[in-house]
mmCIF file of C-alpha atoms in Angstrom:
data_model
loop_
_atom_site.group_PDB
_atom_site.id
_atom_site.type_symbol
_atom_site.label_atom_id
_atom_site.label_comp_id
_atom_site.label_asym_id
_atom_site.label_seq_id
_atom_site.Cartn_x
_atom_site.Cartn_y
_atom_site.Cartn_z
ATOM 1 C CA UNK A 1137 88.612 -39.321 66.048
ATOM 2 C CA UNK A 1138 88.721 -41.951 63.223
ATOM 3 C CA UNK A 1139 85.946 -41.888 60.960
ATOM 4 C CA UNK A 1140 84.694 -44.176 58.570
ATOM 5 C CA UNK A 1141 84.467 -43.636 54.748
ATOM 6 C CA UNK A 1142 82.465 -45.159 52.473
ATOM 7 C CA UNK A 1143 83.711 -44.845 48.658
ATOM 8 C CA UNK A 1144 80.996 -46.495 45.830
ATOM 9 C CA UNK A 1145 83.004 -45.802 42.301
ATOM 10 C CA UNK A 1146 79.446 -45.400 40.930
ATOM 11 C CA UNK A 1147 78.331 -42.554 43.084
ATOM 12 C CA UNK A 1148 81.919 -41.274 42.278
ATOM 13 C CA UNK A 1149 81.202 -41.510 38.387
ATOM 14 C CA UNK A 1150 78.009 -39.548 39.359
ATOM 15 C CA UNK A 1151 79.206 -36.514 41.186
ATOM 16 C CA UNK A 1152 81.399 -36.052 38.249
ATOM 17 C CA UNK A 1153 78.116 -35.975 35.964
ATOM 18 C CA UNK A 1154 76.650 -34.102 38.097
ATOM 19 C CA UNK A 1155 79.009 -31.338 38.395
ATOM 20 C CA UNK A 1156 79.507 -31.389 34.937
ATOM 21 C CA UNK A 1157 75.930 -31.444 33.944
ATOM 22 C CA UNK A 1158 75.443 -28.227 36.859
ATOM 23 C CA UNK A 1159 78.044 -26.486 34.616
ATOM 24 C CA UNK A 1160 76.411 -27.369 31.493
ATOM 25 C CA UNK A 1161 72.845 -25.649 32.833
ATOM 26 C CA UNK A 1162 74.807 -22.677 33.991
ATOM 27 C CA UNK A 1163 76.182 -22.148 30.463
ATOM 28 C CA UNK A 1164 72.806 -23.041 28.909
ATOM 29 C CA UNK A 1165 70.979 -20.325 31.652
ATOM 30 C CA UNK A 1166 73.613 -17.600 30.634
ATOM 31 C CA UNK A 1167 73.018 -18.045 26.843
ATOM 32 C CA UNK A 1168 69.674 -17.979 27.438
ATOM 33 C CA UNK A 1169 69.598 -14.735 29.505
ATOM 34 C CA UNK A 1170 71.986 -13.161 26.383
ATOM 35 C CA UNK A 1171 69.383 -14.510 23.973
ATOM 36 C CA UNK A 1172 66.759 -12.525 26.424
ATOM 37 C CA UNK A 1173 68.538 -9.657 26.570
ATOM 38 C CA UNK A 1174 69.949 -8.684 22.902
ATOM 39 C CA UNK A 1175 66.910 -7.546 21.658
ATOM 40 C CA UNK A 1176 66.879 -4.945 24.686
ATOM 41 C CA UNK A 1177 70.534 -4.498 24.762
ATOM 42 C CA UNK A 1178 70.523 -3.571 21.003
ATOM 43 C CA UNK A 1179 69.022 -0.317 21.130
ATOM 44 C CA UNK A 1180 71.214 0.879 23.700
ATOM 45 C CA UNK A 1181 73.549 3.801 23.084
ATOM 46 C CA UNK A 1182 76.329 5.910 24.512
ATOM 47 C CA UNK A 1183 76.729 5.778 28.619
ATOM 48 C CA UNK A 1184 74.296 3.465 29.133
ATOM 49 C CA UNK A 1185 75.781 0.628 26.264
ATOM 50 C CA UNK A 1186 79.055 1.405 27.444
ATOM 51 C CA UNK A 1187 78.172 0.452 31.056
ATOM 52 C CA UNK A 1188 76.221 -2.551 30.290
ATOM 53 C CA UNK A 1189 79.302 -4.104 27.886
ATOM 54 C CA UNK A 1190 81.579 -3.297 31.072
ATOM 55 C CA UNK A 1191 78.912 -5.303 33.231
ATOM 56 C CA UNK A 1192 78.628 -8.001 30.604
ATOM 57 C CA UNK A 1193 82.371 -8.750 30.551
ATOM 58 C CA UNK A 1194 82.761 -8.836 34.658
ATOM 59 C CA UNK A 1195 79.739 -11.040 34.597
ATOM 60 C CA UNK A 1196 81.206 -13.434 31.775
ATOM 61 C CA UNK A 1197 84.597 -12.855 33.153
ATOM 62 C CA UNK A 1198 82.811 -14.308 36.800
ATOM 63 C CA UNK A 1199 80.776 -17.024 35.126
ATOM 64 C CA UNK A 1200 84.027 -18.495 33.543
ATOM 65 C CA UNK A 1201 85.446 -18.245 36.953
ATOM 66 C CA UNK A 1202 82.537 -20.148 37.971
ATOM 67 C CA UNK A 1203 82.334 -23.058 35.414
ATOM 68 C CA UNK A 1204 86.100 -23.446 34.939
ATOM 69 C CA UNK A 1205 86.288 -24.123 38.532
ATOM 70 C CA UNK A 1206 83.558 -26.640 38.897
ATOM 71 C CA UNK A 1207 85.456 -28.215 35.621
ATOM 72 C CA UNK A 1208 88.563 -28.046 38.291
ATOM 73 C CA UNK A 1209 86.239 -29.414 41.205
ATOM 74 C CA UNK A 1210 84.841 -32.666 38.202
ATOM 75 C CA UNK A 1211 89.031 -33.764 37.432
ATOM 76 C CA UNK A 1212 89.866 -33.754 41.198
ATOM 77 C CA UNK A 1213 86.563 -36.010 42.168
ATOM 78 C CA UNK A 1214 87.672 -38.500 38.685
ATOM 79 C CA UNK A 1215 90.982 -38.270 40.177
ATOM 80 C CA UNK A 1216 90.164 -39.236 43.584
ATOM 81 C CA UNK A 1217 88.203 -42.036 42.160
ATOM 82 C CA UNK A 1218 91.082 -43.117 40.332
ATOM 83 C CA UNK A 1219 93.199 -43.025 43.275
ATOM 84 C CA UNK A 1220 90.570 -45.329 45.206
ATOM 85 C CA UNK A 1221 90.614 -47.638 42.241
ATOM 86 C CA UNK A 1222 94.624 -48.452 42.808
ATOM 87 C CA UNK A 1223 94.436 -48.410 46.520
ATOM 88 C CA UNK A 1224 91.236 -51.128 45.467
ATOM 89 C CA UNK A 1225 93.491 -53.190 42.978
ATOM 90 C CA UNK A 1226 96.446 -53.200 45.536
ATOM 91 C CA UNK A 1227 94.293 -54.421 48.116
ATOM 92 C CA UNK A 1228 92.703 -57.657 45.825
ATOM 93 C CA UNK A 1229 96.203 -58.305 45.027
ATOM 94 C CA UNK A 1230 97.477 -58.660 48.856
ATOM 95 C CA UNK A 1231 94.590 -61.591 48.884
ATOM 96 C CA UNK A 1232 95.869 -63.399 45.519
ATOM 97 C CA UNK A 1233 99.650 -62.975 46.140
#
């Protein structure tokens, strides 16, 4: 079952951007949902703050989870494109040798 792929180093450059700029709008979204909630978050006390900072830290603790892998996921898609730039090079030079 051979299959045929197609590799553009543009729309390689792109899914790197876009990952990147995916991970950018999730830390802008959870900065603005702090922003939301300090005001609210402020004027808790006792039980109640105490469960919402243990909350808060799982939830940053998963959202760095989340954004450090799809920083991971943007260096393995660069690298792959790097990887089909040589194999690229090493096949122009087969025609000029």
């Amino acid at each position: 079952m051979g299959g045929e792929i197609k590799v553009t180093f543009a729309a390689i450059e792109q899914a790197a951007a876009d990952i990147d700029g995916a991970r950018a709008r999730i830390l802008g979204q959870l900065d603005d949902l702090r922003g939301y909630l300090a005001p609210v978050v402020s004027g808790w006390t006792g039980d109640a703050a105490t469960r919402y900072d243990e909350a808060q830290r799982r939830w940053d603790g998963s959202a760095a989870d989340l954004t450090g892998t799809l920083q991971k996921i943007k260096v393995l898609v660069l690298d792959a494109g790097a990887g089909y730039r040589a194999v690229e090079a090493d096949n122009a030079k087969r025609f000029t040798a």
